[in-house]
Amino acid sequence: MKDEQIKEILQTELSKMPSSNFNHLVLSAILQKEKNRRSHYIPFDEPFIIGIMILGMLVLSFMLLYGNPKKMDSSSGYSNIYLIVLLCSFIPIFIIAMNTITVKIMRHKSKA
Amino acid sequence: MLVNALQKAREGSTTALNDLLDKHKDLAFSIAHKYVKNEADAEDIVQEAFIKVFLNIRQFKSESSFSTWLYKIIYHESLKHLNNAKKLITINYEAEAEQGYDEMKVFENERYEIFKTAMHCLTANEYLVINLFYLAEKDIKEIVEITNQTNSNIKVLLYRARKKMADYFDNNTELKNGL
């Protein structure tokens, strides 16, 4: 059997996908892509988050280096303020960092 | 021109990607259909493949051609679908287009029927390989990349597909006349 005959048979037998179905599938794919993009949406740009994290780490480092709770007079409440500021700095940074890591993992999984 | 379309698609042009997919949609659909024997399931497979293409086009590195990449996705999605379904594959003869009074159209429908019947002699893998080789004009190396099978396996599948088709048409005079 000649190659041209085989090619002709295969071409004739090929199941043609209707254009309307094709358009529907492409549209679904575009919508899915958009849905994925939105589900991974972070309200801040990544450099902004990284900047916040670095600033937070600097504040924490400064406070750890120069702040000394033992020298603080507990009655004056400075130690409490120190702890509050520490917590207030750390918790948002922690939340943002975990969010970024989670999103990166999800993006990596969706690509896989 | 194809390289430009691919470049535009990677940059985010939906129209360019649409054009690329349009070029290969029929063979992609046929391959999926041959594996799952069901139009609805074949469309699901093609849809999954299109979604993967849309999501990952920016990461596509052009180490192989776009069509190789697409058919590879179709093939693996088809196998995944079969594994998930774990059901017997039944041959589903779909109703064909209505017959018109146009003689040429009637003749073309009959040829289509003849060839479609002939294709039932091929297994899904044989159908895949022979279509990739003749219609998609892929070489053995590219088919190996698409199917993750060995070089010798692909050659055996191709040989068997050609032989089956030749034997089928030789044994059926009516089919032979259809050529």
CSV table of N, CA, C and O in Angstrom, one decimal, chain B residues 36 41-42 44-45 76-87:
chain,number,residue,atom,x,y,z
B,36,VAL,N,-10.9,6.6,23.5
B,36,VAL,CA,-12.0,6.5,24.4
B,36,VAL,C,-13.3,6.1,23.8
B,36,VAL,O,-14.3,5.8,24.4
B,41,ASP,N,-16.3,12.1,25.8
B,41,ASP,CA,-15.0,11.9,26.5
B,41,ASP,C,-13.9,12.5,25.8
B,41,ASP,O,-12.9,13.0,26.4
B,42,ALA,N,-13.9,12.3,24.5
B,42,ALA,CA,-12.8,12.8,23.6
B,42,ALA,C,-12.7,14.3,23.8
B,42,ALA,O,-11.6,14.9,23.9
B,44,ASP,N,-13.7,16.0,26.3
B,44,ASP,CA,-13.2,16.3,27.7
B,44,ASP,C,-11.6,16.3,27.7
B,44,ASP,O,-11.0,17.1,28.3
B,45,ILE,N,-11.1,15.3,27.0
B,45,ILE,CA,-9.7,15.1,26.9
B,45,ILE,C,-9.0,16.3,26.2
B,45,ILE,O,-8.0,16.9,26.7
B,76,HIS,N,-1.2,11.4,26.8
B,76,HIS,CA,-1.2,11.1,28.2
B,76,HIS,C,-2.5,11.3,28.9
B,76,HIS,O,-2.9,10.6,29.8
B,77,GLU,N,-3.2,12.3,28.4
B,77,GLU,CA,-4.6,12.6,29.0
B,77,GLU,C,-5.5,11.5,28.6
B,77,GLU,O,-6.4,11.1,29.4
B,78,SER,N,-5.4,10.9,27.4
B,78,SER,CA,-6.2,9.8,27.0
B,78,SER,C,-6.0,8.6,27.9
B,78,SER,O,-6.9,7.9,28.3
B,79,LEU,N,-4.7,8.3,28.1
B,79,LEU,CA,-4.3,7.1,29.0
B,79,LEU,C,-4.8,7.4,30.4
B,79,LEU,O,-5.4,6.4,31.0
B,80,LYS,N,-4.7,8.6,30.9
B,80,LYS,CA,-5.2,8.9,32.2
B,80,LYS,C,-6.7,8.7,32.3
B,80,LYS,O,-7.2,8.2,33.3
B,81,HIS,N,-7.4,9.2,31.3
B,81,HIS,CA,-8.8,9.0,31.2
B,81,HIS,C,-9.2,7.5,31.3
B,81,HIS,O,-10.1,7.1,32.0
B,82,LEU,N,-8.5,6.7,30.5
B,82,LEU,CA,-8.8,5.3,30.5
B,82,LEU,C,-8.5,4.7,31.8
B,82,LEU,O,-9.3,3.8,32.3
B,83,ASN,N,-7.5,5.0,32.4
B,83,ASN,CA,-7.1,4.5,33.8
B,83,ASN,C,-8.2,4.9,34.8
B,83,ASN,O,-8.6,4.1,35.6
B,84,ASN,N,-8.6,6.1,34.7
B,84,ASN,CA,-9.6,6.6,35.6
B,84,ASN,C,-11.0,5.9,35.4
B,84,ASN,O,-11.7,5.6,36.3
B,85,ALA,N,-11.3,5.8,34.2
B,85,ALA,CA,-12.6,5.2,33.8
B,85,ALA,C,-12.7,3.7,34.2
B,85,ALA,O,-13.7,3.3,34.7
B,86,LYS,N,-11.6,3.0,33.9
B,86,LYS,CA,-11.6,1.5,34.2
B,86,LYS,C,-12.9,0.8,33.8
B,86,LYS,O,-13.5,0.1,34.5
B,87,LYS,N,-13.2,1.1,32.5
B,87,LYS,CA,-14.4,0.5,32.0
B,87,LYS,C,-14.1,-0.1,30.7
B,87,LYS,O,-13.1,0.2,30.0
